[in-house]
XYZ file of C-alpha atoms in Angstrom:
732
model
C 5.906 -37.845 43.681
C 8.078 -34.674 43.996
C 10.322 -35.576 41.042
C 9.373 -37.178 37.733
C 11.941 -38.385 35.204
C 11.244 -38.532 31.472
C 13.087 -39.878 28.457
C 13.041 -37.346 25.589
C 13.287 -38.592 22.026
C 15.669 -36.698 19.728
C 17.224 -34.566 22.486
C 20.757 -34.326 21.142
C 21.979 -30.758 21.635
C 21.687 -27.685 23.828
C 19.348 -25.963 21.352
C 16.776 -28.694 21.907
C 17.207 -28.285 25.661
C 16.549 -24.548 25.219
C 13.383 -25.372 23.262
C 12.179 -27.664 26.037
C 12.862 -24.997 28.645
C 10.746 -22.515 26.692
C 7.884 -24.987 26.520
C 8.048 -26.056 30.178
C 8.750 -22.777 31.989
C 5.073 -21.701 31.864
C 4.286 -24.908 33.797
C 7.113 -24.993 36.365
C 7.806 -21.207 36.606
C 11.420 -21.807 37.688
C 14.207 -23.127 35.469
C 15.894 -24.686 38.534
C 13.091 -27.267 38.638
C 14.348 -28.715 35.331
C 17.414 -30.980 35.088
C 18.635 -32.256 31.724
C 20.992 -35.172 31.015
C 22.050 -34.967 27.374
C 23.847 -38.332 27.379
C 20.815 -40.187 28.723
C 18.266 -38.003 26.899
C 16.664 -37.641 30.309
C 14.646 -34.794 31.801
C 13.912 -34.623 35.531
C 11.176 -32.260 36.722
C 10.822 -31.231 40.370
C 7.049 -30.917 40.865
C 7.151 -30.164 44.599
C 4.391 -27.663 45.404
C 3.014 -27.703 41.841
C -0.321 -29.040 40.652
C 1.018 -30.444 37.379
C 1.543 -34.131 36.627
C 3.330 -36.321 34.089
C 0.563 -35.855 31.480
C 1.032 -32.073 31.532
C 4.780 -32.441 30.929
C 4.285 -34.984 28.136
C 1.754 -32.710 26.416
C 4.040 -29.663 26.625
C 6.992 -31.621 25.220
C 4.817 -32.944 22.373
C 4.174 -29.345 21.243
C 7.925 -29.018 20.560
C 7.959 -31.903 18.100
C 9.751 -34.138 20.604
C 8.259 -36.980 22.597
C 8.461 -37.610 26.353
C 7.896 -40.933 28.117
C 7.988 -41.475 31.863
C 11.336 -42.988 32.841
C 11.354 -46.222 34.805
C 14.645 -47.862 35.833
C 15.227 -51.033 33.759
C 15.488 -54.369 35.516
C 19.085 -54.968 34.540
C 20.240 -51.934 36.468
C 21.465 -49.992 33.433
C 21.520 -46.370 34.480
C 23.468 -44.886 31.626
C 20.535 -44.454 29.327
C 17.536 -45.103 31.478
C 16.427 -47.854 29.186
C 16.936 -45.868 25.997
C 19.561 -48.256 24.686
C 18.915 -49.710 21.291
C 18.130 -53.054 22.841
C 15.422 -51.494 24.958
C 13.908 -49.705 21.951
C 13.412 -52.876 19.955
C 9.679 -52.851 20.737
C 9.205 -49.393 19.174
C 7.822 -49.199 15.664
C 10.169 -48.757 12.726
C 8.714 -45.325 11.923
C 9.096 -44.166 15.514
C 12.752 -45.162 15.604
C 13.713 -44.006 12.104
C 11.060 -41.420 11.195
C 13.366 -38.411 11.234
C 16.013 -40.196 9.187
C 13.362 -41.178 6.622
C 12.081 -37.599 6.388
C 15.655 -36.379 5.911
C 16.191 -38.933 3.139
C 12.841 -37.967 1.584
C 13.806 -34.292 1.654
C 17.122 -34.993 -0.053
C 15.531 -37.257 -2.660
C 12.841 -34.678 -3.470
C 15.468 -31.962 -3.831
C 17.489 -34.132 -6.246
C 14.332 -35.049 -8.192
C 13.499 -31.354 -8.592
C 17.059 -30.702 -9.730
C 16.877 -33.546 -12.261
C 13.516 -32.267 -13.559
C 14.867 -28.735 -14.069
C 17.988 -29.998 -15.838
C 15.887 -32.293 -18.015
C 13.649 -29.367 -19.006
C 16.515 -27.070 -20.039
C 19.109 -29.608 -21.119
C 22.039 -28.317 -19.032
C 22.722 -27.500 -15.391
C 23.651 -23.885 -16.167
C 20.559 -23.517 -18.333
C 18.290 -24.748 -15.579
C 19.573 -22.072 -13.182
C 20.038 -19.103 -15.478
C 18.083 -15.992 -14.479
C 15.979 -16.117 -17.653
C 15.043 -19.823 -17.344
C 11.536 -20.727 -16.297
C 11.178 -23.219 -13.468
C 9.099 -26.322 -14.338
C 6.059 -26.742 -12.093
C 7.078 -30.367 -11.403
C 10.457 -29.192 -10.107
C 8.759 -26.552 -7.922
C 6.454 -29.248 -6.497
C 9.405 -31.526 -5.723
C 11.280 -28.693 -3.983
C 8.288 -27.562 -1.926
C 7.662 -31.163 -0.891
C 11.360 -31.607 -0.026
C 11.380 -28.431 2.074
C 8.257 -29.551 3.938
C 9.808 -32.949 4.701
C 13.048 -31.351 5.884
C 11.267 -28.880 8.169
C 8.560 -31.232 9.465
C 10.175 -31.812 12.866
C 11.749 -28.364 13.030
C 8.599 -26.301 12.475
C 6.989 -26.867 15.936
C 10.190 -25.701 17.622
C 10.449 -22.685 15.327
C 6.871 -21.695 16.186
C 7.591 -21.957 19.930
C 10.729 -19.875 19.398
C 8.744 -17.156 17.610
C 5.859 -17.252 20.108
C 8.176 -16.903 23.133
C 10.348 -14.275 21.399
C 13.425 -16.465 21.930
C 14.829 -16.966 18.404
C 16.882 -20.107 17.870
C 18.521 -21.976 15.006
C 15.235 -23.710 14.116
C 13.533 -20.348 13.514
C 16.541 -19.113 11.527
C 16.390 -22.073 9.159
C 12.615 -21.946 8.670
C 12.810 -18.234 7.839
C 15.729 -18.813 5.460
C 13.993 -21.665 3.598
C 10.605 -19.942 3.304
C 12.233 -16.613 2.425
C 14.193 -18.193 -0.422
C 11.031 -19.720 -1.843
C 9.184 -16.430 -1.440
C 11.591 -14.764 -3.893
C 11.454 -17.720 -6.277
C 14.640 -19.559 -5.240
C 12.814 -22.846 -4.662
C 15.829 -25.095 -5.125
C 17.907 -23.140 -2.617
C 15.048 -23.073 -0.094
C 14.663 -26.839 -0.404
C 18.404 -27.350 -0.022
C 18.423 -25.232 3.164
C 15.696 -27.433 4.673
C 17.357 -30.690 3.585
C 20.873 -29.819 4.711
C 19.654 -28.512 8.071
C 17.740 -31.773 8.540
C 20.921 -33.655 7.619
C 22.911 -31.586 10.137
C 20.415 -32.569 12.846
C 20.880 -36.222 11.900
C 24.647 -35.818 12.172
C 24.244 -34.261 15.626
C 22.120 -37.211 16.691
C 24.661 -39.644 15.247
C 27.622 -37.949 16.966
C 25.897 -37.961 20.359
C 24.941 -41.572 19.704
C 28.619 -42.439 19.187
C 29.514 -40.954 22.561
C 26.441 -42.571 24.148
C 27.452 -45.989 22.816
C 31.004 -45.545 24.099
C 29.603 -45.087 27.600
C 26.994 -47.842 27.172
C 29.843 -50.208 26.231
C 30.948 -50.051 29.886
C 27.695 -51.654 31.012
C 27.542 -54.115 28.117
C 30.646 -55.907 29.430
C 28.712 -57.273 32.407
C 26.911 -60.611 31.897
C 23.192 -60.679 32.682
C 23.325 -63.997 34.568
C 25.516 -65.520 37.269
C 26.199 -69.221 37.987
C 25.051 -69.476 41.608
C 26.384 -72.393 43.689
C 23.701 -73.645 46.075
C 24.317 -76.117 48.928
C 23.523 -79.678 47.874
C 23.050 -78.780 44.193
C 24.914 -80.887 41.645
C 25.426 -77.993 39.228
C 25.453 -74.176 39.440
C 22.112 -72.478 38.839
C 22.006 -69.656 36.215
C 20.399 -66.641 37.911
C 19.790 -63.063 36.690
C 22.448 -60.843 38.280
C 19.874 -58.452 39.747
C 18.433 -61.355 41.766
C 21.752 -62.487 43.270
C 22.098 -61.082 46.820
C 25.381 -60.141 48.469
C 26.980 -63.127 50.198
C 26.084 -65.606 47.446
C 28.652 -68.071 46.145
C 29.068 -68.061 42.354
C 31.212 -69.919 39.819
C 33.175 -68.047 37.146
C 34.538 -70.251 34.377
C 37.657 -69.534 32.285
C 36.905 -66.925 29.631
C 33.729 -65.663 31.355
C 33.091 -62.099 32.446
C 32.734 -61.727 36.211
C 29.086 -60.801 36.865
C 29.328 -59.265 40.358
C 31.835 -57.750 42.775
C 33.218 -60.306 45.232
C 36.065 -62.120 46.963
C 37.773 -65.228 45.577
C 37.132 -68.130 47.965
C 38.485 -70.999 45.844
C 40.621 -71.352 42.730
C 43.086 -68.956 41.154
C 43.415 -67.209 37.827
C 44.420 -63.950 36.220
C 41.791 -61.326 35.486
C 41.704 -58.745 32.703
C 40.605 -55.539 34.473
C 41.254 -53.275 31.469
C 37.550 -52.626 30.724
C 37.323 -50.753 34.034
C 40.838 -49.756 35.122
C 42.618 -49.488 31.768
C 45.421 -51.769 33.001
C 47.187 -53.400 30.064
C 48.163 -56.661 31.815
C 45.955 -59.266 33.554
C 46.087 -59.186 37.360
C 46.724 -62.465 39.274
C 43.862 -63.445 41.603
C 43.826 -66.067 44.364
C 41.820 -66.826 47.499
C 41.113 -63.643 49.435
C 41.567 -61.286 46.459
C 38.885 -58.869 45.318
C 37.340 -59.088 41.853
C 34.969 -56.690 40.100
C 31.929 -57.003 37.871
C 32.707 -56.521 34.188
C 36.278 -57.830 34.359
C 37.247 -60.977 32.432
C 38.484 -64.238 33.954
C 41.360 -65.673 31.931
C 42.508 -69.272 32.408
C 41.290 -70.703 35.729
C 37.878 -71.409 37.270
C 37.151 -69.475 40.460
C 34.507 -69.578 43.142
C 33.562 -66.122 44.345
C 31.547 -64.879 47.308
C 29.665 -61.780 46.172
C 30.129 -58.648 48.275
C 27.581 -56.357 46.625
C 24.327 -56.531 44.703
C 24.374 -55.666 40.995
C 23.073 -52.151 41.686
C 25.897 -51.473 44.194
C 28.847 -52.812 42.203
C 31.884 -50.719 41.332
C 30.722 -50.715 37.710
C 27.271 -49.431 38.713
C 28.928 -46.637 40.674
C 30.964 -45.810 37.577
C 27.824 -45.651 35.450
C 26.062 -43.454 37.998
C 29.062 -41.142 38.068
C 29.156 -40.841 34.272
C 25.384 -40.302 34.199
C 25.653 -37.414 36.670
C 28.635 -35.871 34.858
C 26.454 -33.753 32.560
C 25.132 -31.725 35.494
C 28.610 -30.250 35.990
C 29.109 -28.630 32.613
C 32.418 -27.243 31.440
C 32.865 -23.464 31.454
C 33.277 -23.575 27.673
C 29.845 -25.220 27.333
C 28.279 -22.654 29.667
C 29.917 -19.840 27.700
C 28.623 -21.149 24.381
C 25.100 -21.483 25.797
C 25.124 -17.897 27.086
C 26.725 -16.630 23.885
C 24.101 -18.372 21.729
C 21.227 -16.714 23.603
C 22.626 -13.288 22.639
C 24.156 -14.256 19.302
C 21.030 -15.693 17.645
C 18.706 -12.681 18.115
C 21.601 -10.351 17.250
C 22.129 -12.158 13.950
C 18.409 -12.003 13.179
C 18.548 -8.253 13.769
C 21.608 -8.017 11.514
C 19.833 -9.915 8.706
C 16.882 -7.507 8.936
C 19.327 -4.615 8.762
C 21.001 -6.126 5.676
C 17.596 -6.539 4.000
C 16.343 -3.018 4.723
C 19.230 -0.586 5.137
C 20.857 -0.682 1.654
C 17.539 -0.347 -0.284
C 16.237 2.391 2.032
C 19.382 4.476 2.415
C 21.656 3.561 -0.517
C 19.217 2.785 -3.326
C 20.018 -0.905 -3.367
C 17.818 -3.471 -5.100
C 15.298 -4.988 -2.663
C 15.427 -8.554 -4.034
C 19.205 -8.662 -4.104
C 19.634 -7.433 -0.516
C 16.803 -9.639 0.712
C 18.732 -12.577 -0.766
C 21.887 -11.473 1.065
C 19.847 -11.241 4.274
C 18.867 -14.882 3.757
C 22.552 -15.734 3.345
C 23.206 -14.037 6.708
C 20.402 -16.083 8.285
C 21.833 -19.353 6.982
C 25.448 -18.708 7.882
C 24.489 -17.310 11.298
C 22.891 -20.618 12.273
C 24.734 -21.532 15.522
C 24.459 -25.272 14.843
C 28.205 -25.871 14.512
C 28.965 -23.585 17.452
C 26.410 -25.191 19.774
C 27.350 -28.805 18.953
C 31.112 -28.142 19.057
C 31.477 -28.214 22.855
C 29.093 -30.935 24.133
C 30.331 -33.484 21.591
C 33.937 -32.807 22.599
C 33.178 -32.929 26.333
C 31.097 -36.118 26.156
C 33.717 -37.793 23.952
C 36.451 -36.697 26.383
C 34.550 -38.080 29.393
C 33.832 -41.385 27.618
C 37.452 -41.813 26.497
C 38.710 -41.128 30.030
C 36.258 -43.657 31.509
C 37.481 -46.309 29.070
C 41.032 -45.562 30.258
C 40.122 -46.091 33.905
C 39.975 -42.361 34.727
C 36.533 -41.330 35.963
C 35.808 -37.604 35.750
C 32.672 -36.335 37.476
C 31.808 -33.765 34.840
C 32.919 -31.493 32.055
C 33.846 -28.797 34.593
C 36.494 -31.083 36.117
C 37.703 -32.333 32.728
C 38.342 -28.703 31.833
C 39.841 -27.855 35.263
C 42.587 -30.481 34.904
C 44.032 -28.547 31.950
C 44.803 -25.506 34.119
C 46.499 -27.323 37.038
C 49.879 -25.766 37.932
C 50.790 -27.659 41.139
C 50.184 -31.103 42.627
C 49.924 -32.134 46.274
C 50.300 -35.883 46.850
C 49.521 -37.956 49.899
C 52.368 -40.360 50.735
C 50.869 -43.622 51.992
C 48.810 -45.356 49.328
C 49.505 -42.692 46.721
C 53.260 -42.312 46.217
C 53.832 -45.588 48.075
C 51.991 -48.892 47.796
C 50.429 -48.382 51.214
C 51.537 -51.717 52.662
C 54.925 -53.129 53.736
C 56.852 -55.633 51.648
C 59.940 -57.719 52.399
C 62.901 -55.944 50.829
C 65.896 -57.700 52.441
C 66.664 -60.998 54.210
C 69.826 -61.362 56.329
C 70.680 -64.803 57.721
C 73.097 -65.697 60.505
C 75.740 -68.395 60.181
C 74.342 -71.888 59.936
C 70.873 -70.827 58.684
C 69.586 -70.981 55.118
C 67.474 -68.170 53.653
C 64.659 -70.628 52.864
C 64.650 -71.895 56.448
C 64.527 -68.369 57.903
C 61.679 -67.232 55.641
C 59.614 -70.432 56.098
C 59.950 -70.265 59.884
C 58.938 -66.590 60.021
C 55.966 -67.168 57.707
C 54.721 -70.143 59.756
C 54.848 -68.149 62.990
C 53.016 -65.206 61.337
C 50.465 -67.337 59.441
C 47.670 -66.707 61.951
C 48.215 -62.978 62.352
C 46.381 -60.208 60.471
C 49.055 -57.590 61.142
C 50.337 -55.903 57.918
C 53.926 -56.973 58.679
C 52.806 -60.587 59.221
C 50.799 -60.590 55.966
C 53.772 -59.177 54.063
C 56.075 -61.964 55.316
C 53.497 -64.632 54.497
C 52.894 -63.182 51.009
C 56.641 -63.166 50.339
C 56.951 -66.827 51.346
C 53.954 -67.846 49.235
C 55.337 -65.958 46.244
C 58.591 -67.903 46.656
C 56.591 -71.159 46.610
C 57.837 -72.311 50.024
C 56.342 -75.224 51.942
C 55.604 -73.934 55.443
C 56.262 -76.215 58.430
C 53.404 -76.925 60.819
C 53.300 -74.602 63.805
C 51.602 -75.308 67.154
C 50.888 -73.421 70.377
C 50.932 -70.089 68.579
C 50.830 -67.054 70.854
C 50.724 -63.503 69.569
C 52.437 -60.610 71.310
C 50.386 -57.607 70.082
C 52.555 -54.892 68.557
C 55.744 -56.937 69.056
C 55.536 -60.352 67.312
C 54.556 -63.988 67.847
C 55.820 -67.329 69.091
C 55.036 -71.005 68.401
C 56.419 -74.542 68.345
C 57.801 -76.070 65.171
C 58.683 -79.777 65.472
C 58.467 -79.373 69.245
C 60.955 -76.489 69.434
C 59.939 -72.964 70.503
C 60.599 -70.182 67.980
C 59.989 -66.431 68.079
C 59.496 -63.721 65.438
C 59.344 -60.091 66.460
C 60.815 -56.651 66.832
C 63.684 -55.369 68.993
C 61.407 -54.953 71.999
C 60.230 -58.590 71.981
C 63.770 -59.862 71.468
C 64.941 -57.768 74.444
C 62.130 -59.152 76.602
C 62.380 -62.825 75.663
C 66.123 -63.279 74.967
C 68.143 -60.228 75.997
C 71.393 -62.211 75.717
C 70.783 -62.632 71.961
C 70.317 -58.870 71.360
C 73.893 -58.114 70.292
C 75.308 -54.698 69.414
C 75.235 -55.675 65.738
C 71.493 -56.370 65.945
C 70.898 -53.123 67.844
C 72.624 -51.187 65.050
C 70.575 -53.048 62.444
C 67.331 -52.077 64.194
C 68.514 -48.457 64.567
C 69.594 -48.223 60.920
C 66.238 -49.519 59.755
C 64.474 -46.724 61.605
C 66.674 -44.148 59.850
C 65.782 -45.681 56.464
C 62.016 -45.774 57.161
C 62.124 -49.580 57.369
C 60.922 -52.230 59.807
C 63.205 -55.076 60.951
C 61.947 -58.286 62.551
C 64.190 -61.005 63.936
C 63.645 -64.790 64.080
C 65.183 -66.746 66.971
C 64.877 -69.766 69.208
C 66.156 -70.378 72.717
C 69.782 -70.629 71.646
C 70.399 -68.405 68.622
C 69.120 -65.785 66.187
C 68.383 -67.277 62.751
C 68.381 -63.917 60.985
C 66.373 -60.780 60.248
C 63.874 -59.619 57.644
C 63.664 -55.972 56.543
C 60.306 -54.591 55.399
C 59.269 -51.200 54.113
C 56.388 -49.463 52.381
C 57.983 -49.098 48.964
C 57.516 -46.303 46.474
C 55.277 -47.272 43.572
C 57.418 -48.335 40.607
C 55.729 -45.802 38.318
C 55.899 -42.902 40.835
C 59.213 -41.403 39.734
C 58.256 -41.547 36.054
C 54.870 -39.992 36.774
C 56.444 -37.157 38.761
C 58.958 -36.521 35.963
C 56.117 -36.459 33.401
C 54.249 -33.937 35.556
C 57.375 -31.773 35.705
C 57.586 -31.853 31.896
C 53.933 -30.777 31.776
C 54.832 -27.629 33.700
C 54.068 -28.623 37.302
C 56.659 -26.457 39.056
C 55.479 -27.460 42.537
C 54.887 -31.079 43.558
C 54.674 -31.421 47.311
C 54.283 -34.674 49.257
C 52.079 -34.516 52.372
C 52.724 -37.161 55.036
C 51.782 -38.001 58.588
C 55.041 -39.949 58.993
C 58.172 -38.728 60.741
C 60.728 -36.442 59.127
C 63.213 -39.237 58.246
C 60.622 -41.414 56.522
C 59.084 -38.512 54.609
C 62.462 -37.232 53.483
C 63.524 -40.642 52.151
C 60.278 -41.249 50.223
C 60.334 -37.702 48.811
C 63.858 -38.230 47.452
C 62.957 -41.577 45.920
C 59.795 -40.208 44.265
C 61.497 -37.053 42.980
C 58.948 -34.525 44.268
C 60.009 -30.902 44.685
C 59.160 -30.768 48.406
C 57.532 -32.505 51.329
C 55.820 -31.838 54.668
C 55.993 -34.384 57.515
C 54.195 -35.091 60.809
C 50.884 -33.819 59.414
C 47.386 -34.375 60.733
C 44.451 -34.353 58.252
C 43.649 -30.747 59.182
C 47.288 -29.792 58.513
C 47.057 -31.196 54.981
C 43.880 -29.198 54.412
C 45.534 -25.994 55.666
C 48.521 -26.475 53.324
C 46.296 -27.047 50.273
C 44.060 -24.096 51.232
C 47.102 -21.846 51.495
C 48.364 -22.941 48.065
C 44.975 -22.180 46.513
C 44.818 -18.808 48.273
C 48.159 -17.894 46.644
C 46.516 -18.306 43.252
C 47.944 -21.749 42.536
C 45.715 -24.237 40.698
C 46.296 -27.290 42.918
C 45.385 -30.918 42.258
C 45.274 -32.923 45.498
C 45.883 -36.649 45.051
C 44.902 -38.923 47.950
C 42.989 -42.021 48.940
C 39.610 -40.298 48.996
C 38.776 -41.122 52.639
C 41.157 -39.660 55.235
C 42.270 -37.027 52.714
C 38.693 -35.894 52.012
C 39.051 -32.389 53.561
C 42.191 -31.689 51.516
C 40.547 -33.070 48.379
C 37.617 -30.709 48.903
C 39.900 -27.713 49.500
C 41.889 -28.224 46.293
C 41.164 -26.943 42.796
C 40.800 -30.566 41.660
C 40.464 -33.576 43.980
C 41.844 -36.844 42.584
C 41.316 -40.185 44.352
C 43.705 -43.106 43.876
C 42.323 -46.608 43.438
C 38.684 -45.528 43.128
C 37.684 -49.058 42.093
C 38.246 -50.292 45.627
C 36.174 -47.823 47.562
C 32.892 -46.048 47.027
C 34.122 -43.243 49.281
C 36.816 -42.340 46.743
C 34.224 -41.724 44.044
C 32.027 -39.753 46.448
C 34.716 -37.394 47.751
C 36.890 -36.672 44.720
C 36.281 -34.868 41.425
C 38.300 -37.513 39.572
C 38.952 -41.183 40.451
C 41.920 -43.122 39.046
C 40.331 -46.572 39.012
C 43.610 -48.485 39.209
C 46.481 -47.773 41.587
C 48.521 -46.342 38.729
C 50.094 -42.902 39.157
C 50.945 -42.736 35.446
C 47.249 -41.996 34.846
C 47.812 -38.609 36.509
C 49.949 -37.062 33.721
C 47.669 -38.853 31.227
C 44.716 -36.980 32.742
C 46.481 -33.614 32.410
C 47.408 -34.296 28.782
C 43.913 -35.581 27.962
C 42.309 -32.528 29.543
C 44.558 -30.141 27.637
C 43.860 -32.005 24.415
C 40.100 -31.758 25.042
C 40.216 -28.032 25.846
C 42.374 -27.483 22.749
C 39.836 -29.221 20.517
C 36.980 -27.181 22.052
C 38.865 -23.951 21.314
C 39.607 -25.129 17.767
C 35.928 -25.872 17.187
C 34.696 -22.549 18.580
C 37.321 -20.570 16.675
C 36.622 -22.396 13.407
C 32.836 -22.031 13.694
C 32.963 -18.302 14.496
C 35.745 -17.577 12.001
C 33.860 -19.174 9.117
C 30.750 -17.159 9.948
C 32.773 -13.940 10.036
C 34.176 -14.642 6.559
C 30.710 -15.200 5.080
C 29.273 -12.109 6.742
C 31.969 -10.049 5.024
C 31.180 -11.756 1.692
C 27.473 -11.007 2.174
C 28.160 -7.297 2.672
C 30.057 -7.310 -0.637
C 27.138 -9.200 -2.285
C 29.329 -12.088 -3.407
C 27.968 -14.749 -1.043
C 25.331 -17.216 -2.225
C 22.876 -19.426 -0.386
C 24.561 -22.472 -1.898
C 27.948 -21.473 -0.537
C 26.495 -20.507 2.855
C 24.686 -23.841 3.142
C 27.805 -25.773 2.151
C 29.945 -23.794 4.612
C 27.496 -24.249 7.496
C 27.198 -27.963 6.745
C 30.962 -28.302 6.440
C 31.495 -26.499 9.719
C 29.078 -28.833 11.511
C 30.811 -31.886 10.068
C 34.258 -30.528 10.902
C 33.542 -29.790 14.571
C 31.703 -33.089 15.057
C 34.523 -35.231 13.685
C 37.157 -33.104 15.404
C 35.408 -33.675 18.737
C 34.918 -37.396 18.134
C 38.696 -37.800 17.759
C 38.747 -37.817 21.560
C 36.969 -41.183 21.581
C 40.184 -42.822 20.459
C 41.724 -44.502 23.498
C 45.250 -43.301 24.208
C 46.900 -45.450 26.853
């Protein structure tokens, strides 16, 4: 088994990951063999060529105060937490699940009991803490007990940190608490231990909030499906993981759809907002695609499944979110590197504060030792280290709930710096399929008659133009006459008999072949004008006359112009449309969409060359395409964005970001969300470092106290956590 995956209890921040690395490096010898997923609390170890096994890893992790268990994929296919969801932990003992919280509560209670004992002994709060007051032995016992409870889970990590000469926040806090007690400040030592334990609990809680936001995606999928079996009187409830592709299932009104599939009977509207973020239900009828986790509204539907539970669009989403942590934002990487230098530097500074003034300026040893402890407490990088991952995870979770899937913190951060956008035309700026935009009838023919005749003749064709005409007729609620002896003319049209009379539907070429006398100059001009306007015209005729024409075109998405304008307001000076269509078509669509420029007659390699050139000029380019034929251009861009990722696995595989619904307005939303996330990260880092700088100055002037340092460090941790969690609020 070359790779072994483990679930790690209480792994909630980068400092704990650093502790695990220190413990495991002697076994694996290379840090690249270790992969950590903070969201899932999962560790993957590459054991290729090593003689170690799972027991060796579990033992090494146990020495850190954390616990490792071999990860096995749960039966329900949940990949977001590897089975670490609360529902999967129900079998664990109460102490195992809540032990650290109980120790934190015990530490706080013991500290308060010691405080109450001291106040009771001396009558007043000020009396209990005056320099001349004696400390009751009972209060000392309470405080020592409280400090021990607060540091119980921290001590093993602090010892590893000291043994490997890699000081971390755990070692800082243990030294600060024990140092305070060594000079007789028992209450302050106990408060350091308790408040640091409380800060760890807050870290765990904040990561849990983000973890639950992501887990909520999987919770929307039912665990059973109503399978329709031949000859059975009623549907058979079956676990979703046991339903193979190609099965026929029943989805009742109000039920969540359990698996991806195609509607084969019935019609309804489906709420796709849990996955795509769309605000309105989407109508579904026979032949339409539905997705696991979406909600059926008012009508019963029979669905033929197209994928197993593990291969559904929702499962791909969960896998993508799970892998996102491997691509960490630059801000997170910077904080990690900064912390490795910052922590030992601050320990050196605290030693200097303790020794230099007494040795060289005649300062009092106890007083400067106390100030050194203040430096240790305020230098704890807890707030700094937690500030970025909480913000990034919250930003990723919020985007996923809005139907914008981002493959990692690096890409969430990259979207904030985009300065130009390149957009594919077909399927991105346009709907990607033709629609009937105009119907012109000749004298003696009604519009309903023309449309019904054309739809009947095209009813057996799979050509996009034929499907567009049929969809338009069905949307109008027309009753189609029966057609017989249908014959298709590939690339030109079709013919058939309606009530015994031969009718044709087709383009200018078919009309010229079958009835050249009916191809008047007026019709020729209509066909020619359609070409100039990037449209398609088909005529309907019989042996004696032309009934009329239908004009079709691939229309610009209704939200495209607004999205482009929003991007312009966000500072996108260059928005270029890339198209394989002719110059006339590209020019028309570019004007309608409002982009700043366009390039026509492009092959896929031409699109890639254009994007590569833009990047080479120093432009931060986002390429927006369908994720399949635009894959080379997506890869060449600064940020690849796939449209309609819910419909194709290839879109998720090729792009850095997938807009799960065909909604261009999500593009400016992504830019704004990314900038908001980066702004919050900068706020958190600046606040955490600024507060520490203030207290370092106060320590040098001997006006800082342990109480104030503890309160400031605790306040900073709370501030950055709640500031980061603001990103969990969904902003449509």
